[in-house]
Short mmCIF file of C-alpha atoms and ligand atoms in Angstrom, two decimals:
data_model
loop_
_atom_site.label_atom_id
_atom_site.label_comp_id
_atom_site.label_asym_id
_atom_site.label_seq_id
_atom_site.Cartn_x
_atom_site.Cartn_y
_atom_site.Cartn_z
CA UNK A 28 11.70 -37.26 -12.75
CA UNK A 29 11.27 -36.66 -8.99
CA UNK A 30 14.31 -37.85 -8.15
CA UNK A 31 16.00 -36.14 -10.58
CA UNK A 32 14.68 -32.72 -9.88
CA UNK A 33 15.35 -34.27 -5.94
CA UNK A 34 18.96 -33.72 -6.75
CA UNK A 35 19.51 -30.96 -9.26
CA UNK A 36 20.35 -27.78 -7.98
CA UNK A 37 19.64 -25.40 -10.91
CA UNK A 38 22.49 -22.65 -10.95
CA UNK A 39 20.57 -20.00 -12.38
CA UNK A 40 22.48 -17.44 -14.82
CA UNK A 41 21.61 -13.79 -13.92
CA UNK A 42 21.96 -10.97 -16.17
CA UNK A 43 20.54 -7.55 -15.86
CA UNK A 44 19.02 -5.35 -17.68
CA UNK A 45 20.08 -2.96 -15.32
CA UNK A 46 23.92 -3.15 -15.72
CA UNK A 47 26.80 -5.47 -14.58
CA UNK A 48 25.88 -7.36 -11.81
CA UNK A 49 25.99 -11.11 -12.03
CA UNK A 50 27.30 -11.63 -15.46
CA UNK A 51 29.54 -14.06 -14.76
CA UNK A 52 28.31 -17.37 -13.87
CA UNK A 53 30.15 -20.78 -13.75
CA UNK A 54 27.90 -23.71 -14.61
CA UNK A 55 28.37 -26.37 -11.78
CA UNK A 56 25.67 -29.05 -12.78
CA UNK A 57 25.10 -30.61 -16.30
CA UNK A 58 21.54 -29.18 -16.06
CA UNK A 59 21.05 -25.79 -16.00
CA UNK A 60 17.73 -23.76 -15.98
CA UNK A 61 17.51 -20.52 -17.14
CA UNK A 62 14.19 -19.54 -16.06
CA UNK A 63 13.25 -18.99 -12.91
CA UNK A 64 10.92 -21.98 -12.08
CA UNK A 65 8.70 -20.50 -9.80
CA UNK A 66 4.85 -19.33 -10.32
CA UNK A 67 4.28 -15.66 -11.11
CA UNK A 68 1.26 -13.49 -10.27
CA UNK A 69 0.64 -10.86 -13.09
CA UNK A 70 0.34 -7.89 -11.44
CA UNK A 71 -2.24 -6.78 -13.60
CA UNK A 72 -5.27 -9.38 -11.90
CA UNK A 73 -4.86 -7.24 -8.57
CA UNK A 74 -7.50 -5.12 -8.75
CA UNK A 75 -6.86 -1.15 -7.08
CA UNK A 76 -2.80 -2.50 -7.16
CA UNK A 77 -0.76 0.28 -7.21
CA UNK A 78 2.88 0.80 -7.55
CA UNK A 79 5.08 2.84 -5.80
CA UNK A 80 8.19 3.93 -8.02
CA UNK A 81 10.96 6.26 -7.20
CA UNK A 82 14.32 6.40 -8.18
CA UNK A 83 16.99 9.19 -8.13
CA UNK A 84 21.09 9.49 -7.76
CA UNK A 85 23.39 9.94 -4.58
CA UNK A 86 27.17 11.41 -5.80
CA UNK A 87 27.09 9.03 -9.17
CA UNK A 88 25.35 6.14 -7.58
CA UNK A 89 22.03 5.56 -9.03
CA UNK A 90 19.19 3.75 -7.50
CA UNK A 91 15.82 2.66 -8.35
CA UNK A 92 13.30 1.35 -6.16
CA UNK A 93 9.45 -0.10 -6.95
CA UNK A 94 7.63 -1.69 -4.38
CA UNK A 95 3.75 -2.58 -4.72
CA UNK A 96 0.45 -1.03 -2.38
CA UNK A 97 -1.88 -3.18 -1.93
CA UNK A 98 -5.74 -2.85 -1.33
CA UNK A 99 -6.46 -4.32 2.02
CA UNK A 100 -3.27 -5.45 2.88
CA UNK A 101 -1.81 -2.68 4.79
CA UNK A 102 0.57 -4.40 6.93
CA UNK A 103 2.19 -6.16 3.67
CA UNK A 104 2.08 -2.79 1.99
CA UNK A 105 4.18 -1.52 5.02
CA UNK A 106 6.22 -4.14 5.40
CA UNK A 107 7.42 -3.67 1.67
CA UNK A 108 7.80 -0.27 2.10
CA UNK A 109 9.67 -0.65 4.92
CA UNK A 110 12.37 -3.03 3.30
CA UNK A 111 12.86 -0.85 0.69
CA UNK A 112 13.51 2.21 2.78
CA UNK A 113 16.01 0.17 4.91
CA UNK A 114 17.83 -1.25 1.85
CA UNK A 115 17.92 2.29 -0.01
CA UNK A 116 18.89 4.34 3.51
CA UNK A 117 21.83 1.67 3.55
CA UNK A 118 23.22 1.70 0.04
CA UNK A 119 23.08 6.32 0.23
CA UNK A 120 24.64 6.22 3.66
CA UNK A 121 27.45 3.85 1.69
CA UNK A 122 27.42 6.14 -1.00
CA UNK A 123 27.51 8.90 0.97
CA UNK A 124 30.40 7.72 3.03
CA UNK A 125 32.54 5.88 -0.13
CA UNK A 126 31.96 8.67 -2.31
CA UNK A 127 30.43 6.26 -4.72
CA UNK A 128 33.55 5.30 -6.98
CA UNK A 129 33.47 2.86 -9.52
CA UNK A 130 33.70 -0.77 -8.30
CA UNK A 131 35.46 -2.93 -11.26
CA UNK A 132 35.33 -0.53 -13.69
CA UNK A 133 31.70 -0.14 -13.10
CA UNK A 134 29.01 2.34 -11.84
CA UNK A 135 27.41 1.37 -8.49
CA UNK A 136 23.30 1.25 -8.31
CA UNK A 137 20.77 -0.25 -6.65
CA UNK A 138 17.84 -1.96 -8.42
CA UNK A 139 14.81 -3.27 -5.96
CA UNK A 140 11.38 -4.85 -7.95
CA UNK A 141 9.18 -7.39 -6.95
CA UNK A 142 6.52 -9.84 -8.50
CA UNK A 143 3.70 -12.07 -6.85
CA UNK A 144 4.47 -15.31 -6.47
CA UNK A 145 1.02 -15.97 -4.89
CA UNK A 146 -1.71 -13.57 -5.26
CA UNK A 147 -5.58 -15.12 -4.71
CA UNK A 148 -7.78 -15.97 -1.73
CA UNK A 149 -6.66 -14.96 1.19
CA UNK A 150 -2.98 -15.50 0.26
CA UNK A 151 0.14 -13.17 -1.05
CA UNK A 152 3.49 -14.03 -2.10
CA UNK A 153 5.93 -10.71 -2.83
CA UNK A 154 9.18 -11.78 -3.78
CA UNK A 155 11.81 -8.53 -3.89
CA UNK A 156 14.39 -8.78 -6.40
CA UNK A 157 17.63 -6.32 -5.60
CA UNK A 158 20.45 -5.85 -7.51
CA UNK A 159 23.01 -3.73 -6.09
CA UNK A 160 26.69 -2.90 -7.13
CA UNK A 161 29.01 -1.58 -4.29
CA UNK A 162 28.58 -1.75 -0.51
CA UNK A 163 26.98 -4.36 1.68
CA UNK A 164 24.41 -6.52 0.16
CA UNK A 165 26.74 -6.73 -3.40
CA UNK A 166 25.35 -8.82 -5.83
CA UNK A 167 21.90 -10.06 -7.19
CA UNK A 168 19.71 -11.46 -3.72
CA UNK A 169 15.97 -12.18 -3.55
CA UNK A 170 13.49 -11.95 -0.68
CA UNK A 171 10.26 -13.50 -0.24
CA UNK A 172 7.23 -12.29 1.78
CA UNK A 173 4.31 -13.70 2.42
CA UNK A 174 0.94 -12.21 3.92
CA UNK A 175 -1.57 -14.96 6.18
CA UNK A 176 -5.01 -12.84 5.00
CA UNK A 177 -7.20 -14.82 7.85
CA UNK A 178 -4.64 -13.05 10.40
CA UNK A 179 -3.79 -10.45 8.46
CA UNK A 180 -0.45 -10.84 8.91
CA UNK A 181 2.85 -10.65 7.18
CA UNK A 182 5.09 -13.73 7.59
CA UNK A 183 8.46 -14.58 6.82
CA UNK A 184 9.78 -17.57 3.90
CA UNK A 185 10.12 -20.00 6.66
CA UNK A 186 6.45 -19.84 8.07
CA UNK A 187 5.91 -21.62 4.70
CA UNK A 188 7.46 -24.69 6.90
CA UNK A 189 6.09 -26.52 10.03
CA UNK A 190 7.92 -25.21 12.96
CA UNK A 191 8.73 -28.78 14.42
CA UNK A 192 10.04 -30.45 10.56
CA UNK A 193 12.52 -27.55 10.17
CA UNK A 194 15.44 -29.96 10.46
CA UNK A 195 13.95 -32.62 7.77
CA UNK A 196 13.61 -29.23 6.29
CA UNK A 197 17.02 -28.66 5.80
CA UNK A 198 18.24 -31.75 5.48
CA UNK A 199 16.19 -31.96 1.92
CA UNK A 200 17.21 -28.72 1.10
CA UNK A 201 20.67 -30.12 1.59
CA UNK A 202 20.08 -32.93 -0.61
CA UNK A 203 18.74 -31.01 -3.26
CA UNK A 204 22.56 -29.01 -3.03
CA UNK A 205 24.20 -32.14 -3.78
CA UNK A 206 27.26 -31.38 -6.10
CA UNK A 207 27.48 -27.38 -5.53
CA UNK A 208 28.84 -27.07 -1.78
CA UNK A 209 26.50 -29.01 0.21
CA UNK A 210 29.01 -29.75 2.77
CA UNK A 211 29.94 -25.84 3.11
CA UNK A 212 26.35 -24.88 3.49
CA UNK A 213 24.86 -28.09 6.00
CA UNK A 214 28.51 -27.16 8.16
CA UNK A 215 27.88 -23.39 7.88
CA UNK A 216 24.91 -22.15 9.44
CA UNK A 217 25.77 -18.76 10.08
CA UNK A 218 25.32 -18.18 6.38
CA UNK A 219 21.60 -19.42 5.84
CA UNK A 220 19.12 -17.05 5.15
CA UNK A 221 16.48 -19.17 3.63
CA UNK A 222 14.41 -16.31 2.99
CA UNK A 223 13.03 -16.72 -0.20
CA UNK A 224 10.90 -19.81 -0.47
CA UNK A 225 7.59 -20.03 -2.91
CA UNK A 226 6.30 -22.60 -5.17
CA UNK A 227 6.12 -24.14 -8.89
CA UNK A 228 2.70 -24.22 -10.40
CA UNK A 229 2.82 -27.94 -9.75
CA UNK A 230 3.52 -27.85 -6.01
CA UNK A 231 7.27 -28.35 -5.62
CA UNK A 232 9.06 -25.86 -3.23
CA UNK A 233 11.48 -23.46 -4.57
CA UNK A 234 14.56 -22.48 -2.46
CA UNK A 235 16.29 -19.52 -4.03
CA UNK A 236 19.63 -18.66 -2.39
CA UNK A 237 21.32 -15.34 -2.64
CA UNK A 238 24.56 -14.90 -4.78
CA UNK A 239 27.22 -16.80 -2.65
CA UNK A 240 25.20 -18.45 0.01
CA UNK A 241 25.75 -22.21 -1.22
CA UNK A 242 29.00 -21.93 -2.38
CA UNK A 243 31.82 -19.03 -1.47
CA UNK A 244 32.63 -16.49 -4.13
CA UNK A 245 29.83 -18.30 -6.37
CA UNK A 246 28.28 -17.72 -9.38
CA UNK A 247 24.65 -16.45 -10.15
CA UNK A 248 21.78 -17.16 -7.81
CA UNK A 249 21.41 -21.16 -6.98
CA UNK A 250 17.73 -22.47 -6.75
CA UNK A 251 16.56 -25.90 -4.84
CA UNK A 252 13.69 -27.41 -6.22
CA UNK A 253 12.18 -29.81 -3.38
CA UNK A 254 9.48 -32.58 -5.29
CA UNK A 255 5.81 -31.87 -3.98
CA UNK A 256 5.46 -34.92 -2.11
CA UNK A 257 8.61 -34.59 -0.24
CA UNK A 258 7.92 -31.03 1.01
CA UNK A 259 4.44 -32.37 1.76
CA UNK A 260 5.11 -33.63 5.08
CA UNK A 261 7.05 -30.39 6.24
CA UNK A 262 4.77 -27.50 5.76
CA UNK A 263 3.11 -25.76 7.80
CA UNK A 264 -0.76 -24.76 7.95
CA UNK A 265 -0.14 -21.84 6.53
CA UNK A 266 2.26 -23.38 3.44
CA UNK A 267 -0.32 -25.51 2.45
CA UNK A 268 -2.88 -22.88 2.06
CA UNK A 269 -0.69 -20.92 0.28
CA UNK A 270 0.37 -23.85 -2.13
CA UNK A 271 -3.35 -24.41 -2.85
CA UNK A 272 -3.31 -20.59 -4.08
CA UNK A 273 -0.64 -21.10 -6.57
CA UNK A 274 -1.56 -24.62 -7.75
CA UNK A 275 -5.88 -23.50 -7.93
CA UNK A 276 -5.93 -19.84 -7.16
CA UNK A 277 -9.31 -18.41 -6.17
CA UNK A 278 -10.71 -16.83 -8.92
CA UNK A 279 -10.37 -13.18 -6.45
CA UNK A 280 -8.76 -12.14 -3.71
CA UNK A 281 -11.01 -13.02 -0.39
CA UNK A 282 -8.50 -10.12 2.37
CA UNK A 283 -11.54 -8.73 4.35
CA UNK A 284 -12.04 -5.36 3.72
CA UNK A 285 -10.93 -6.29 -0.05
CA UNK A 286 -13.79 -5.32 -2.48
CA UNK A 287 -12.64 -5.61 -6.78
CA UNK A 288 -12.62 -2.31 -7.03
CA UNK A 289 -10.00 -1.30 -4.95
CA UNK A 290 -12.62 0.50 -2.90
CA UNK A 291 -12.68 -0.55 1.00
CA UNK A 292 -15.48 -2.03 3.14
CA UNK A 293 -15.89 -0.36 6.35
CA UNK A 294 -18.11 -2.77 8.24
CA UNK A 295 -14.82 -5.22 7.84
CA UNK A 296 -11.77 -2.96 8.54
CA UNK A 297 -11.12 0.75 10.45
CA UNK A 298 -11.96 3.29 8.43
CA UNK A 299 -12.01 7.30 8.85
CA UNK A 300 -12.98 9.82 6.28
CA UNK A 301 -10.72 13.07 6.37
CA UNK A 302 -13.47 15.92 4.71
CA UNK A 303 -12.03 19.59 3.72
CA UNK A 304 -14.24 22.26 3.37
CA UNK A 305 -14.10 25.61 1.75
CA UNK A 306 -11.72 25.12 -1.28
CA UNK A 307 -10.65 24.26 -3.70
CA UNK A 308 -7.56 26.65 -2.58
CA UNK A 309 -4.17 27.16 -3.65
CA UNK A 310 -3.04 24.86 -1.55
CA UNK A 311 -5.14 21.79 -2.61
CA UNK A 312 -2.58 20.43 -5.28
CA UNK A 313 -0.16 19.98 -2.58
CA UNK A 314 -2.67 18.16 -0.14
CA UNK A 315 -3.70 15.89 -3.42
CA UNK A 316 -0.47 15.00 -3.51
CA UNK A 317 -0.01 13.66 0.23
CA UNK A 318 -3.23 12.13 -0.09
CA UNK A 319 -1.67 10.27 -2.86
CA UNK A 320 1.05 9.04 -1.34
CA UNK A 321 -0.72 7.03 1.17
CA UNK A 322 -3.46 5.98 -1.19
CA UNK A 323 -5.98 7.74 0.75
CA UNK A 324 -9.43 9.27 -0.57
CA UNK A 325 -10.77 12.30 1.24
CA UNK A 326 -14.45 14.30 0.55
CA UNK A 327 -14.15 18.21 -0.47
CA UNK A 328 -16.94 19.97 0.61
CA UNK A 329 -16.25 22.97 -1.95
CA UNK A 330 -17.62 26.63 -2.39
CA UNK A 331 -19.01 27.17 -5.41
CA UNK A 332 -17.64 30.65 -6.39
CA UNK A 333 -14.08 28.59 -5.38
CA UNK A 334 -14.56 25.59 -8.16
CA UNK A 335 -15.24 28.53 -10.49
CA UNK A 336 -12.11 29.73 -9.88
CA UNK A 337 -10.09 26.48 -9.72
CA UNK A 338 -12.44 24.09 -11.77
CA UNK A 339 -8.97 21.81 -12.79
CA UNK A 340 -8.35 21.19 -9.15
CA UNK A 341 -11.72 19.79 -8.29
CA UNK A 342 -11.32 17.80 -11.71
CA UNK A 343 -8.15 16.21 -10.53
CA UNK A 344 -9.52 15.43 -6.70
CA UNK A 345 -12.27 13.35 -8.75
CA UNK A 346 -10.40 11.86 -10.88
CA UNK A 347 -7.96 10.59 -7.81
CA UNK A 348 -10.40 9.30 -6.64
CA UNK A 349 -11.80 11.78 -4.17
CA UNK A 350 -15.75 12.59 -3.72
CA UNK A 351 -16.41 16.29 -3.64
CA UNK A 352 -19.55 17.72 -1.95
CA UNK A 353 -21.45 20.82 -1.91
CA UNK A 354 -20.43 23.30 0.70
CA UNK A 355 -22.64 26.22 -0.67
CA UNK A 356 -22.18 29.35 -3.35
CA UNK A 357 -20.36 31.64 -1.26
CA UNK A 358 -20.20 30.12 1.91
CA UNK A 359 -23.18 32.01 3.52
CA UNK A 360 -25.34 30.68 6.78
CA UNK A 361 -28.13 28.84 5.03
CA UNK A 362 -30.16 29.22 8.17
CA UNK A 363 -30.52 32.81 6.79
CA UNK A 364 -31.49 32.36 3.61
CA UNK A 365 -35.71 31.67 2.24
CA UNK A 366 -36.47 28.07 1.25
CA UNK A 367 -35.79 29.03 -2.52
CA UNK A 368 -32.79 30.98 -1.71
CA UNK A 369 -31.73 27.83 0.35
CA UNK A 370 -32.08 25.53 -3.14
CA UNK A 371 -31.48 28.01 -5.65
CA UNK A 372 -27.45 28.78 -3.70
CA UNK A 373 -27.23 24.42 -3.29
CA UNK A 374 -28.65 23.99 -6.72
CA UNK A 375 -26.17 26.59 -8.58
CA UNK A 376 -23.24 24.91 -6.26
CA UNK A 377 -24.08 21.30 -7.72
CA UNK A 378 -24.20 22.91 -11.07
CA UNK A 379 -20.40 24.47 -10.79
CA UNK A 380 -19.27 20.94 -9.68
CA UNK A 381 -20.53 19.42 -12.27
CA UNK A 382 -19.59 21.63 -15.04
CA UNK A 383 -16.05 21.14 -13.36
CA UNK A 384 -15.79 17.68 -12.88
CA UNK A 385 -18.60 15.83 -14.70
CA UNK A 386 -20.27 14.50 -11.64
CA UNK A 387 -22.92 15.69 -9.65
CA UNK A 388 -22.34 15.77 -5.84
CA UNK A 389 -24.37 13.65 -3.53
CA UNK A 390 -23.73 15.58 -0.02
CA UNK A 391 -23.67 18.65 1.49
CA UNK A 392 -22.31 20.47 4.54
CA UNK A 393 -23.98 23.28 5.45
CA UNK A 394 -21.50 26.35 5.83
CA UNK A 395 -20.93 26.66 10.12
CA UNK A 396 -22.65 22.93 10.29
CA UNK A 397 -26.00 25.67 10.67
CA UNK A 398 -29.16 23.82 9.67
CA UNK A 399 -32.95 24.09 10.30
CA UNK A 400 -35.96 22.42 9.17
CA UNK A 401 -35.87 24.20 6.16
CA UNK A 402 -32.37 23.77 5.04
CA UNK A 403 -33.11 20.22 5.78
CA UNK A 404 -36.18 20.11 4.02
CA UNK A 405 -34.23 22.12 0.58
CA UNK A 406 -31.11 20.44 0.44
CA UNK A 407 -31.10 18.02 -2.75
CA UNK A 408 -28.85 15.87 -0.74
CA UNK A 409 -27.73 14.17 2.68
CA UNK A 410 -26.12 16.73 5.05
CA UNK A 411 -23.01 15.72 6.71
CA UNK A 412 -21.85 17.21 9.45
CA UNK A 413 -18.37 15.53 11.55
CA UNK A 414 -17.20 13.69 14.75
CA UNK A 415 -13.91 15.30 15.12
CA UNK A 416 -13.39 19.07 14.88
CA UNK A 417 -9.67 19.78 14.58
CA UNK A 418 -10.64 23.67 14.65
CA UNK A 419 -7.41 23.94 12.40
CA UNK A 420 -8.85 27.29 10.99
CA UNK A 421 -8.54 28.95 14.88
CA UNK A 422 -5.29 26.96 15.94
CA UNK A 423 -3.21 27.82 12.83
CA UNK A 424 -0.63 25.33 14.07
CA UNK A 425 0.29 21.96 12.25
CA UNK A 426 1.27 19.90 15.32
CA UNK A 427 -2.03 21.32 16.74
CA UNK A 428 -3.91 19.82 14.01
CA UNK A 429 -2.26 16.57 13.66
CA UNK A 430 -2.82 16.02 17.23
CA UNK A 431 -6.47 17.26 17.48
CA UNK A 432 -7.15 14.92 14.10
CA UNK A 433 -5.12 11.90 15.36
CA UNK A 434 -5.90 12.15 19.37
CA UNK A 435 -9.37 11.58 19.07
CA UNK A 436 -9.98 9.54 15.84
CA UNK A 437 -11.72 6.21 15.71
CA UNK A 438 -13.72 4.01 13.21
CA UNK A 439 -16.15 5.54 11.97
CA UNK A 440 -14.90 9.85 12.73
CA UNK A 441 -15.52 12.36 10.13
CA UNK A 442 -12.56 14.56 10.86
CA UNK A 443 -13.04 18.26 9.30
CA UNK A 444 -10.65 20.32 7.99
CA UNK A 445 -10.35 23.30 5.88
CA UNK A 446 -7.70 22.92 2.79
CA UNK A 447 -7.93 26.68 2.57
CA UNK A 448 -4.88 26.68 5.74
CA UNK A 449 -1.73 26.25 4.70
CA UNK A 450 -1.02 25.11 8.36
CA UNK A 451 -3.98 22.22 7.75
CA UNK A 452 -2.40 20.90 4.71
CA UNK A 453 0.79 20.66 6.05
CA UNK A 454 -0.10 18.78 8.64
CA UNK A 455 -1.91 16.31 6.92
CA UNK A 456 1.19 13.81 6.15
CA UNK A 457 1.64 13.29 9.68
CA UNK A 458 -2.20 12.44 10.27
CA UNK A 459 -2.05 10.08 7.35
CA UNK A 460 1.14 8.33 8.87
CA UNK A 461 0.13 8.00 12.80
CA UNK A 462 -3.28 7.42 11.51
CA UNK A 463 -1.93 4.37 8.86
CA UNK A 464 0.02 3.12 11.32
CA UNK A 465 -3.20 2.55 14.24
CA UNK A 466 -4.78 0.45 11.00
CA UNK A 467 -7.08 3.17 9.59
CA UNK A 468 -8.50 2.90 5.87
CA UNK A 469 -9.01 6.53 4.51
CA UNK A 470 -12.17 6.62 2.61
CA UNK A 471 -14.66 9.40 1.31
CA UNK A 472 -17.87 10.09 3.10
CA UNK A 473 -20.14 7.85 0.93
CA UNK A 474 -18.03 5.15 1.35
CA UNK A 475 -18.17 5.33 5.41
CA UNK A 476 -21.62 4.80 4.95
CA UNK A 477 -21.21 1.82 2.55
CA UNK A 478 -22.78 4.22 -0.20
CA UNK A 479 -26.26 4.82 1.75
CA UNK A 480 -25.63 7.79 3.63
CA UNK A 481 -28.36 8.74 6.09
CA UNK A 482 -30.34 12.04 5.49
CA UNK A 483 -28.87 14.33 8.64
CA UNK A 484 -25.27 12.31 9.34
CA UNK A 485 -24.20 14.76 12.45
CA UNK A 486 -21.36 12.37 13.36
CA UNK A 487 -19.94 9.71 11.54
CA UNK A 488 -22.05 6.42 11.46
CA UNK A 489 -19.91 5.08 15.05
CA UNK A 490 -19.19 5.07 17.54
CA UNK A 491 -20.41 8.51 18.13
CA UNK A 492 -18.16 11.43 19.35
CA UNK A 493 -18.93 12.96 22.87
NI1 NI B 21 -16.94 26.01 5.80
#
């Protein structure tokens, strides 16, 4: 049985459900698989997973594009993202330029998914799946990544495989092609990509080559199945970890910062919690949406008379996941208010919030940051105060805010803002891009604090702002 699967290279017959591409298929070997024989992740197990879809049409070429976000695994996340931008920006600019005729008789498109092929401990395995009709990159072709959670680092197929046995690498791989075009492939190096490499549940090593790599002007996608105790030998650290995930997963993922939930753990990665005061306004849709888009939760310090008046938008911030706090009634100094003025204007405030949203907020931000031992002493909750003042609501300027957010953030700021600026919210996709990219985890108030915020937080729990 080893031997055999030692030798069979199982052409693989593609068809789409999206439309054209790799219909034809000429069977080269008397055994052909039909299934894909490497291990799958459900998608479902990764707790907090999300998926980004999008899909749209450039002249008459359509395109579709999914790629997954996952929780505490930003630089995988990215690194997806990033490959399907490229691919996408490449396939319009061809439309763009070719006017997007029909290619055979048939509408072009692009078609991008993925699946795990490894998803436990501290390993993932994305493999992309693209079909595209017309331009560069015709045909059905499949891309592996992998991400090393101990470094926290995305690596390529071939880090799968010991550095030093990448020739005895090859040379089994080249076995396994026997009877395809073995000879074309082991003479032409030029067209290896050997960039999609992941495992059966019992430990063999899959090759997958793209349409036309092993054998010109081929056929569906051709797969290499290399027997577990040959590949043995050749892989790296890193590969044998990441075999041990897909033979015995871990019953979780173990990526620090990774909690079930999809919730993040501050004490293990860099974390900052944006807070906007003074809404909801008519401008908080839009900024829920931005927030979205990078996954990131924020704290709304609201007015009360304002959730009156927009008690769906509060709803929605909640239910995306965002914590909303008590800012006071009508935005008054509390400092100026009696000790039962002080709770009755917090307690009707809570009371608005709730009727909104169904929760009951567990901060507050005094109006001004203004408190006093009485305020203090009233409040039914923590006060927050912030670490980084953007002062968006004097400097009505979005590159002024994105750089007085960005410039001084660091793990641990509380960065105010007031969602009532239309400058503010615009800005806010550029903090949450220069801020993604230096590593930062966007997280509500509560969870900077791991859920136990202190009674009087003036700046956020470290390192503390000058
Ligand atoms: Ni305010």
């Amino acid at each position: 049985m080893r031997r055999l699967m030692a030798a069979l290279a199982v052409v693989t017959l593609t068809s789409t459900s999206c439309g054209g591409i790799g219909q034809a298929s000429t069977v080269r070997q008397a055994s052909v698989r039909s299934e894909d024989p490497v291990a799958t992740v459900a998608p479902t197990w990764i707790r907090g997973l999300r998926v980004v879809r999008d899909n749209g049409k450039e002249e008459s070429c359509a395109w579709s594009t999914t790629y997954p976000q996952i929780p505490s695994a930003q630089p995988l996340t990215d690194a997806l993202r990033r490959l399907v931008e490229e691919r996408r920006a490449a396939f319009l600019q061809w439309a763009r330029e070719s006017g997007c005729g029909e290619q055979a008789g048939k509408a072009p498109e692009l078609n991008m998914g993925f699946g795990f092929v490894a998803a436990s401990g501290d390993v993932i395995g994305v493999r992309f799946t693209v079909y595209q009709l017309g331009g560069a990159g015709d045909g059905k072709s499949t891309t592996s990544l992998w991400y090393d959670g101990v470094k926290g680092q995305v690596v390529p197929a071939l880090s799968l495989i010991d550095a030093a046995s990448m020739n005895a690498f090859e040379e089994l791989t080249g076995k396994a092609l026997e009877g395809i075009d073995r000879q074309a492939w082991l003479a032409d190096r030029s067209a290896r990509t050997l960039d999609d490499l992941a495992f059966t549940k019992d430990g063999d090593l899959v090759v997958t080559f793209d349409e036309g790599e092993v054998a010109a002007g081929a056929v569906g996608q051709a797969q290499a199945v290399l027997p577990r105790a040959e590949v043995e030998p050749l892989l790296s650290d890193f590969g044998r970890r990441a075999r041990a995930q897909v033979m015995r997963p871990a019953d979780r993922m173990a990526l620090p910062g990774y909690t079930a939930d999809g919730s993040v753990d501050c004490r293990q990665v860099k974390c900052v919690a944006l807070t906007f005061d003074d809404g909801p306004s008519p401008y908080t849709p839009r900024l829920l949406q931005y927030l979205a888009r990078y996954r990131a939760r924020a704290t709304f310090f609201v007015v009360g008379q304002n959730v009156i008046a927009r008690p769906g938008v509060v709803r929605g911030a909640v239910r995306a996941g965002h914590e909303v706090g008590n800012h006071s009634w009508s935005h008054r100094d509390l400092t100026g208010l009696s000790a039962r003025g002080v709770r009755a204007d917090l307690a009707r405030t809570d009371q608005a919030i709730r009727k909104a949203t169904g929760v009951t907020p567990t901060l507050v931000r005094p109006p001004y940051g203004a408190f006093d031992r009485v305020v203090r002493r009233q409040s039914p909750h923590p006060l927050v105060l912030w670490s980084v003042d953007t002062l968006d609501w004097l400097y009505r300027n979005s590159g002024h805010v994105t750089r007085a957010a960005v410039g001084p953030a660091r793990p641990g700021s509380i960065i105010l803002f007031h969602d009532i600026r239309p400058t503010t919210v615009a800005a806010i996709p550029h903090v949450l891009k220069r801020l993604a990219k230096r590593g930062f985890h966007f997280v509500t108030v509560s969870e900077l604090y791991g859920g136990h915020p202190p009674a009087l937080a003036i700046h956020g729990p470290s390192p503390r702002h000058p």
